[in-house]
mmCIF file of N, CA and C in Angstrom:
data_model
loop_
_atom_site.group_PDB
_atom_site.id
_atom_site.type_symbol
_atom_site.label_atom_id
_atom_site.label_comp_id
_atom_site.label_asym_id
_atom_site.label_seq_id
_atom_site.Cartn_x
_atom_site.Cartn_y
_atom_site.Cartn_z
ATOM 1 N N MET A 1 -14.558 22.332 -33.996
ATOM 2 C CA MET A 1 -15.221 21.472 -33.005
ATOM 3 C C MET A 1 -14.139 20.966 -31.944
ATOM 4 N N GLU A 2 -12.985 21.284 -32.201
ATOM 5 C CA GLU A 2 -11.867 20.992 -31.739
ATOM 6 C C GLU A 2 -11.777 22.203 -30.414
ATOM 7 N N ARG A 3 -12.352 23.730 -30.731
ATOM 8 C CA ARG A 3 -12.356 24.212 -30.049
ATOM 9 C C ARG A 3 -13.653 23.978 -28.533
ATOM 10 N N HIS A 4 -14.547 23.677 -29.793
ATOM 11 C CA HIS A 4 -15.836 22.632 -28.514
ATOM 12 C C HIS A 4 -15.091 22.053 -27.661
ATOM 13 N N PHE A 5 -14.651 20.823 -27.913
ATOM 14 C CA PHE A 5 -13.716 19.793 -27.390
ATOM 15 C C PHE A 5 -13.533 20.334 -26.203
ATOM 16 N N GLU A 6 -12.131 21.628 -26.134
ATOM 17 C CA GLU A 6 -11.480 21.790 -25.612
ATOM 18 C C GLU A 6 -12.287 23.006 -24.384
ATOM 19 N N LYS A 7 -13.351 23.777 -25.040
ATOM 20 C CA LYS A 7 -13.708 23.924 -24.278
ATOM 21 C C LYS A 7 -14.889 23.531 -23.461
ATOM 22 N N ASP A 8 -15.078 22.148 -23.712
ATOM 23 C CA ASP A 8 -15.790 20.944 -22.751
ATOM 24 C C ASP A 8 -14.644 20.937 -22.105
ATOM 25 N N MET A 9 -13.584 20.687 -22.119
ATOM 26 C CA MET A 9 -12.972 19.700 -21.402
ATOM 27 C C MET A 9 -12.659 20.939 -20.497
ATOM 28 N N ASN A 10 -12.660 22.317 -20.280
ATOM 29 C CA ASN A 10 -12.097 23.577 -19.415
ATOM 30 C C ASN A 10 -13.196 23.518 -18.280
ATOM 31 N N ILE A 11 -14.881 23.017 -19.094
ATOM 32 C CA ILE A 11 -15.672 22.871 -17.964
ATOM 33 C C ILE A 11 -15.824 21.689 -17.670
ATOM 34 N N LEU A 12 -15.607 20.848 -17.694
ATOM 35 C CA LEU A 12 -15.686 19.232 -17.010
ATOM 36 C C LEU A 12 -14.466 19.815 -15.498
ATOM 37 N N LYS A 13 -13.313 19.737 -16.236
ATOM 38 C CA LYS A 13 -12.585 20.316 -15.367
ATOM 39 C C LYS A 13 -12.817 21.105 -14.425
ATOM 40 N N GLU A 14 -13.286 22.486 -14.272
ATOM 41 C CA GLU A 14 -13.338 23.407 -13.264
ATOM 42 C C GLU A 14 -14.547 22.792 -12.784
ATOM 43 N N ARG A 15 -15.234 22.107 -12.939
ATOM 44 C CA ARG A 15 -16.278 20.603 -12.194
ATOM 45 C C ARG A 15 -15.548 20.109 -11.618
ATOM 46 N N LEU A 16 -14.825 19.016 -11.798
ATOM 47 C CA LEU A 16 -14.133 17.935 -10.942
ATOM 48 C C LEU A 16 -13.768 19.033 -9.840
ATOM 49 N N LEU A 17 -12.743 19.942 -9.887
ATOM 50 C CA LEU A 17 -12.214 20.699 -9.534
ATOM 51 C C LEU A 17 -13.343 21.533 -8.014
ATOM 52 N N TRP A 18 -13.741 21.803 -8.825
ATOM 53 C CA TRP A 18 -14.820 22.735 -7.583
ATOM 54 C C TRP A 18 -15.816 21.607 -6.498
ATOM 55 N N MET A 19 -15.708 20.040 -7.193
ATOM 56 C CA MET A 19 -16.562 18.937 -7.250
ATOM 57 C C MET A 19 -15.260 18.554 -5.009
ATOM 58 N N GLY A 20 -13.877 17.962 -6.379
ATOM 59 C CA GLY A 20 -12.880 18.386 -4.909
ATOM 60 C C GLY A 20 -12.290 19.001 -3.968
ATOM 61 N N SER A 21 -12.613 20.465 -4.166
ATOM 62 C CA SER A 21 -12.944 21.291 -2.855
ATOM 63 C C SER A 21 -13.357 21.424 -1.861
ATOM 64 N N LEU A 22 -14.965 20.673 -2.398
ATOM 65 C CA LEU A 22 -15.940 21.045 -1.852
ATOM 66 C C LEU A 22 -15.654 19.465 -1.064
ATOM 67 N N ALA A 23 -15.114 18.266 -1.751
ATOM 68 C CA ALA A 23 -15.244 17.321 -0.622
ATOM 69 C C ALA A 23 -14.050 17.722 0.770
ATOM 70 N N GLU A 24 -12.457 18.561 0.548
ATOM 71 C CA GLU A 24 -11.658 17.967 0.244
ATOM 72 C C GLU A 24 -12.880 19.472 2.076
ATOM 73 N N ARG A 25 -12.905 20.256 1.512
ATOM 74 C CA ARG A 25 -14.145 21.164 2.756
ATOM 75 C C ARG A 25 -14.707 20.087 3.859
ATOM 76 N N SER A 26 -15.607 19.493 3.645
ATOM 77 C CA SER A 26 -16.226 18.433 4.063
ATOM 78 C C SER A 26 -15.216 17.852 5.129
ATOM 79 N N VAL A 27 -13.927 17.097 4.156
ATOM 80 C CA VAL A 27 -13.170 16.038 5.139
ATOM 81 C C VAL A 27 -12.751 17.311 6.294
ATOM 82 N N HIS A 28 -12.509 18.129 6.023
ATOM 83 C CA HIS A 28 -11.685 19.132 6.912
ATOM 84 C C HIS A 28 -12.820 19.118 8.402
ATOM 85 N N GLN A 29 -13.845 19.428 7.458
ATOM 86 C CA GLN A 29 -15.346 20.291 9.088
ATOM 87 C C GLN A 29 -15.520 19.279 9.694
ATOM 88 N N ALA A 30 -15.634 17.060 8.752
ATOM 89 C CA ALA A 30 -16.182 16.354 9.543
ATOM 90 C C ALA A 30 -14.851 16.017 11.074
ATOM 91 N N VAL A 31 -13.526 15.887 10.723
ATOM 92 C CA VAL A 31 -12.727 16.042 11.090
ATOM 93 C C VAL A 31 -12.420 16.844 12.422
ATOM 94 N N HIS A 32 -13.231 18.206 12.275
ATOM 95 C CA HIS A 32 -13.217 18.883 12.909
ATOM 96 C C HIS A 32 -14.699 19.185 14.023
ATOM 97 N N ALA A 33 -15.448 18.266 13.406
ATOM 98 C CA ALA A 33 -16.515 18.014 14.446
ATOM 99 C C ALA A 33 -15.915 17.011 15.242
ATOM 100 N N VAL A 34 -15.967 15.875 14.630
ATOM 101 C CA VAL A 34 -15.491 15.429 15.781
ATOM 102 C C VAL A 34 -14.465 15.188 16.239
ATOM 103 N N LEU A 35 -13.158 15.983 16.797
ATOM 104 C CA LEU A 35 -12.512 16.075 17.411
ATOM 105 C C LEU A 35 -13.040 17.148 18.371
ATOM 106 N N GLU A 36 -14.024 17.592 17.881
ATOM 107 C CA GLU A 36 -14.331 18.887 18.987
ATOM 108 C C GLU A 36 -15.828 18.633 19.368
ATOM 109 N N SER A 37 -16.568 17.710 19.099
ATOM 110 C CA SER A 37 -18.172 16.481 19.311
ATOM 111 C C SER A 37 -19.135 17.913 19.160
ATOM 112 N N ASP A 38 -19.317 18.507 18.042
ATOM 113 C CA ASP A 38 -19.984 19.493 17.257
ATOM 114 C C ASP A 38 -20.763 18.594 16.319
ATOM 115 N N ASP A 39 -22.185 18.089 17.103
ATOM 116 C CA ASP A 39 -23.002 18.046 16.577
ATOM 117 C C ASP A 39 -23.804 18.759 15.345
ATOM 118 N N ALA A 40 -23.779 19.695 15.332
ATOM 119 C CA ALA A 40 -23.962 21.136 14.594
ATOM 120 C C ALA A 40 -23.897 20.467 13.416
ATOM 121 N N LEU A 41 -21.860 20.493 13.779
ATOM 122 C CA LEU A 41 -21.283 20.923 12.238
ATOM 123 C C LEU A 41 -21.057 19.450 11.356
ATOM 124 N N ALA A 42 -21.706 18.441 12.223
ATOM 125 C CA ALA A 42 -21.144 17.049 12.110
ATOM 126 C C ALA A 42 -22.945 16.744 11.419
ATOM 127 N N ASN A 43 -23.853 17.417 11.396
ATOM 128 C CA ASN A 43 -24.948 17.628 10.778
ATOM 129 C C ASN A 43 -24.636 18.220 9.233
ATOM 130 N N ARG A 44 -24.325 19.490 9.496
ATOM 131 C CA ARG A 44 -23.843 20.172 8.245
ATOM 132 C C ARG A 44 -23.381 19.573 7.223
ATOM 133 N N VAL A 45 -22.310 18.935 7.636
ATOM 134 C CA VAL A 45 -21.325 18.019 6.957
ATOM 135 C C VAL A 45 -22.191 16.879 5.868
ATOM 136 N N LEU A 46 -23.273 16.142 6.613
ATOM 137 C CA LEU A 46 -23.570 15.003 6.384
ATOM 138 C C LEU A 46 -25.153 16.374 5.499
ATOM 139 N N GLU A 47 -25.250 17.089 5.570
ATOM 140 C CA GLU A 47 -26.170 18.052 4.587
ATOM 141 C C GLU A 47 -25.840 18.240 3.359
ATOM 142 N N GLU A 48 -24.804 18.912 3.211
ATOM 143 C CA GLU A 48 -23.996 18.857 2.727
ATOM 144 C C GLU A 48 -23.228 18.124 1.335
ATOM 145 N N GLU A 49 -23.071 16.826 2.106
ATOM 146 C CA GLU A 49 -23.004 15.575 0.672
ATOM 147 C C GLU A 49 -24.045 15.663 -0.282
ATOM 148 N N ASP A 50 -24.753 15.707 0.366
ATOM 149 C CA ASP A 50 -26.072 16.137 -1.391
ATOM 150 C C ASP A 50 -25.430 16.654 -2.307
ATOM 151 N N ALA A 51 -25.074 17.789 -2.271
ATOM 152 C CA ALA A 51 -24.001 18.722 -3.082
ATOM 153 C C ALA A 51 -23.230 17.856 -3.838
ATOM 154 N N ILE A 52 -22.049 17.833 -2.820
ATOM 155 C CA ILE A 52 -21.544 16.591 -3.664
ATOM 156 C C ILE A 52 -21.553 15.490 -4.635
ATOM 157 N N ASN A 53 -22.818 14.628 -4.318
ATOM 158 C CA ASN A 53 -23.505 13.862 -4.861
ATOM 159 C C ASN A 53 -24.035 14.292 -6.173
ATOM 160 N N GLU A 54 -24.808 15.071 -5.504
ATOM 161 C CA GLU A 54 -24.831 16.176 -7.452
ATOM 162 C C GLU A 54 -23.965 15.793 -8.245
ATOM 163 N N LEU A 55 -23.090 16.845 -7.771
ATOM 164 C CA LEU A 55 -22.129 17.369 -9.058
ATOM 165 C C LEU A 55 -21.532 16.302 -9.643
ATOM 166 N N GLN A 56 -21.427 15.110 -9.149
ATOM 167 C CA GLN A 56 -20.533 14.290 -8.716
ATOM 168 C C GLN A 56 -21.545 13.538 -10.588
ATOM 169 N N LEU A 57 -22.528 13.118 -9.922
ATOM 170 C CA LEU A 57 -23.718 13.269 -11.514
ATOM 171 C C LEU A 57 -23.807 14.043 -12.563
ATOM 172 N N GLU A 58 -23.952 15.040 -12.507
ATOM 173 C CA GLU A 58 -23.836 16.228 -13.149
ATOM 174 C C GLU A 58 -22.496 15.655 -13.904
ATOM 175 N N ILE A 59 -21.255 15.377 -13.586
ATOM 176 C CA ILE A 59 -19.948 15.310 -14.219
ATOM 177 C C ILE A 59 -20.032 14.121 -14.721
ATOM 178 N N ASP A 60 -21.061 13.241 -14.130
ATOM 179 C CA ASP A 60 -20.586 11.523 -14.784
ATOM 180 C C ASP A 60 -21.557 12.062 -16.130
ATOM 181 N N ASP A 61 -22.757 13.031 -15.761
ATOM 182 C CA ASP A 61 -23.233 13.295 -17.191
ATOM 183 C C ASP A 61 -22.181 14.081 -18.645
ATOM 184 N N ARG A 62 -21.964 14.954 -18.192
ATOM 185 C CA ARG A 62 -20.602 15.300 -18.976
ATOM 186 C C ARG A 62 -19.907 15.001 -19.682
ATOM 187 N N VAL A 63 -19.444 14.089 -18.794
ATOM 188 C CA VAL A 63 -18.422 12.835 -19.786
ATOM 189 C C VAL A 63 -19.106 11.880 -20.661
ATOM 190 N N VAL A 64 -20.589 11.698 -20.492
ATOM 191 C CA VAL A 64 -20.987 10.404 -20.866
ATOM 192 C C VAL A 64 -21.198 11.930 -22.649
ATOM 193 N N GLN A 65 -21.587 12.872 -22.083
ATOM 194 C CA GLN A 65 -22.014 13.681 -23.599
ATOM 195 C C GLN A 65 -20.860 14.160 -24.324
ATOM 196 N N LEU A 66 -20.090 14.427 -23.042
ATOM 197 C CA LEU A 66 -18.340 14.431 -24.279
ATOM 198 C C LEU A 66 -17.929 13.536 -24.926
ATOM 199 N N LEU A 67 -18.343 12.021 -24.796
ATOM 200 C CA LEU A 67 -17.830 10.817 -25.617
ATOM 201 C C LEU A 67 -18.958 11.336 -27.055
ATOM 202 N N ALA A 68 -20.282 11.112 -26.075
ATOM 203 C CA ALA A 68 -21.150 10.757 -27.641
ATOM 204 C C ALA A 68 -21.259 11.777 -28.112
ATOM 205 N N LEU A 69 -20.654 13.869 -27.685
ATOM 206 C CA LEU A 69 -20.979 15.079 -28.774
ATOM 207 C C LEU A 69 -19.598 14.843 -29.654
ATOM 208 N N HIS A 70 -18.581 14.272 -29.318
ATOM 209 C CA HIS A 70 -16.817 14.517 -30.166
ATOM 210 C C HIS A 70 -16.771 13.276 -30.826
ATOM 211 N N GLN A 71 -17.426 12.532 -30.256
ATOM 212 C CA GLN A 71 -16.925 10.707 -31.262
ATOM 213 C C GLN A 71 -14.932 11.074 -31.113
ATOM 214 N N LEU A 72 -14.644 11.263 -29.843
ATOM 215 C CA LEU A 72 -13.104 10.917 -29.606
ATOM 216 C C LEU A 72 -12.852 10.176 -30.324
ATOM 217 N N PRO A 73 -11.096 10.441 -30.660
ATOM 218 C CA PRO A 73 -10.552 9.378 -31.247
ATOM 219 C C PRO A 73 -10.294 8.632 -30.316
ATOM 220 N N GLY A 74 -9.113 7.614 -30.628
ATOM 221 C CA GLY A 74 -8.486 6.760 -29.580
ATOM 222 C C GLY A 74 -7.627 7.653 -28.225
ATOM 223 N N SER A 75 -6.966 8.052 -28.971
ATOM 224 C CA SER A 75 -5.990 8.990 -28.316
ATOM 225 C C SER A 75 -6.500 10.029 -27.894
ATOM 226 N N ASP A 76 -7.525 10.584 -27.702
ATOM 227 C CA ASP A 76 -7.978 11.335 -26.537
ATOM 228 C C ASP A 76 -8.676 10.811 -25.666
ATOM 229 N N PHE A 77 -8.966 9.340 -25.268
ATOM 230 C CA PHE A 77 -9.951 8.591 -24.681
ATOM 231 C C PHE A 77 -9.175 8.726 -23.437
ATOM 232 N N PRO A 78 -7.927 8.654 -23.371
ATOM 233 C CA PRO A 78 -7.117 8.618 -21.876
ATOM 234 C C PRO A 78 -7.167 9.667 -21.100
ATOM 235 N N ARG A 79 -7.472 10.908 -22.247
ATOM 236 C CA ARG A 79 -7.268 12.723 -21.285
ATOM 237 C C ARG A 79 -8.499 12.189 -20.224
ATOM 238 N N ILE A 80 -9.625 12.353 -21.162
ATOM 239 C CA ILE A 80 -10.650 12.245 -20.258
ATOM 240 C C ILE A 80 -11.106 10.820 -19.110
ATOM 241 N N ALA A 81 -10.746 9.686 -19.119
ATOM 242 C CA ALA A 81 -10.747 8.979 -18.675
ATOM 243 C C ALA A 81 -9.204 9.499 -16.900
ATOM 244 N N HIS A 82 -9.002 9.670 -17.572
ATOM 245 C CA HIS A 82 -7.803 10.379 -16.349
ATOM 246 C C HIS A 82 -7.916 11.056 -15.871
ATOM 247 N N LEU A 83 -8.906 13.007 -16.300
ATOM 248 C CA LEU A 83 -9.554 13.260 -15.563
ATOM 249 C C LEU A 83 -10.730 12.967 -14.888
ATOM 250 N N HIS A 84 -11.887 12.041 -15.290
ATOM 251 C CA HIS A 84 -12.666 11.814 -14.384
ATOM 252 C C HIS A 84 -12.833 10.822 -13.044
ATOM 253 N N ASP A 85 -11.677 10.216 -13.471
ATOM 254 C CA ASP A 85 -10.921 9.292 -12.813
ATOM 255 C C ASP A 85 -11.829 8.099 -12.615
ATOM 256 N N GLY A 86 -11.989 7.582 -13.453
ATOM 257 C CA GLY A 86 -12.611 5.656 -13.882
ATOM 258 C C GLY A 86 -13.677 6.487 -14.139
ATOM 259 N N ARG A 87 -14.381 7.481 -13.145
ATOM 260 C CA ARG A 87 -15.843 7.036 -13.119
ATOM 261 C C ARG A 87 -16.902 7.013 -14.903
ATOM 262 N N PHE A 88 -15.910 6.842 -15.398
ATOM 263 C CA PHE A 88 -16.594 7.427 -16.745
ATOM 264 C C PHE A 88 -17.239 6.338 -17.020
ATOM 265 N N GLN A 89 -17.039 4.651 -16.933
ATOM 266 C CA GLN A 89 -17.308 3.599 -17.573
ATOM 267 C C GLN A 89 -18.589 3.443 -16.766
ATOM 268 N N ARG A 90 -19.211 3.913 -15.502
ATOM 269 C CA ARG A 90 -20.855 3.891 -15.242
ATOM 270 C C ARG A 90 -21.115 4.720 -16.169
ATOM 271 N N GLY A 91 -21.149 5.868 -16.460
ATOM 272 C CA GLY A 91 -21.871 6.867 -18.008
ATOM 273 C C GLY A 91 -21.939 5.771 -18.632
ATOM 274 N N VAL A 92 -20.727 5.598 -18.956
ATOM 275 C CA VAL A 92 -21.082 4.880 -20.993
ATOM 276 C C VAL A 92 -21.782 2.920 -20.871
ATOM 277 N N SER A 93 -22.068 2.326 -19.707
ATOM 278 C CA SER A 93 -22.562 1.758 -19.187
ATOM 279 C C SER A 93 -24.462 2.248 -19.322
ATOM 280 N N ARG A 94 -24.496 3.374 -19.033
ATOM 281 C CA ARG A 94 -25.868 3.866 -19.487
ATOM 282 C C ARG A 94 -26.770 4.177 -20.541
ATOM 283 N N LEU A 95 -25.456 4.181 -21.987
ATOM 284 C CA LEU A 95 -26.232 4.025 -22.656
ATOM 285 C C LEU A 95 -26.239 3.238 -23.573
#
């Protein structure tokens, strides 16, 4: 059980890092679009926002599944809460 939990935590961490890198790139591109008055780049940033939002929903679902499937003891709960930046409450409220 612990191996599966660690594997699931690593997958969650990878998805969070990926979402963070997409968001960072998006901010960089948005700033560039504003400074250079680049309407095409600004539109691409807006179009790519959907991918970031989808990834956030996926991460929310993974957190809820992690909590439900592994019936975590109280000591593991803060690790997930920290990884997920507090968004776990929205997912838990959907249960």
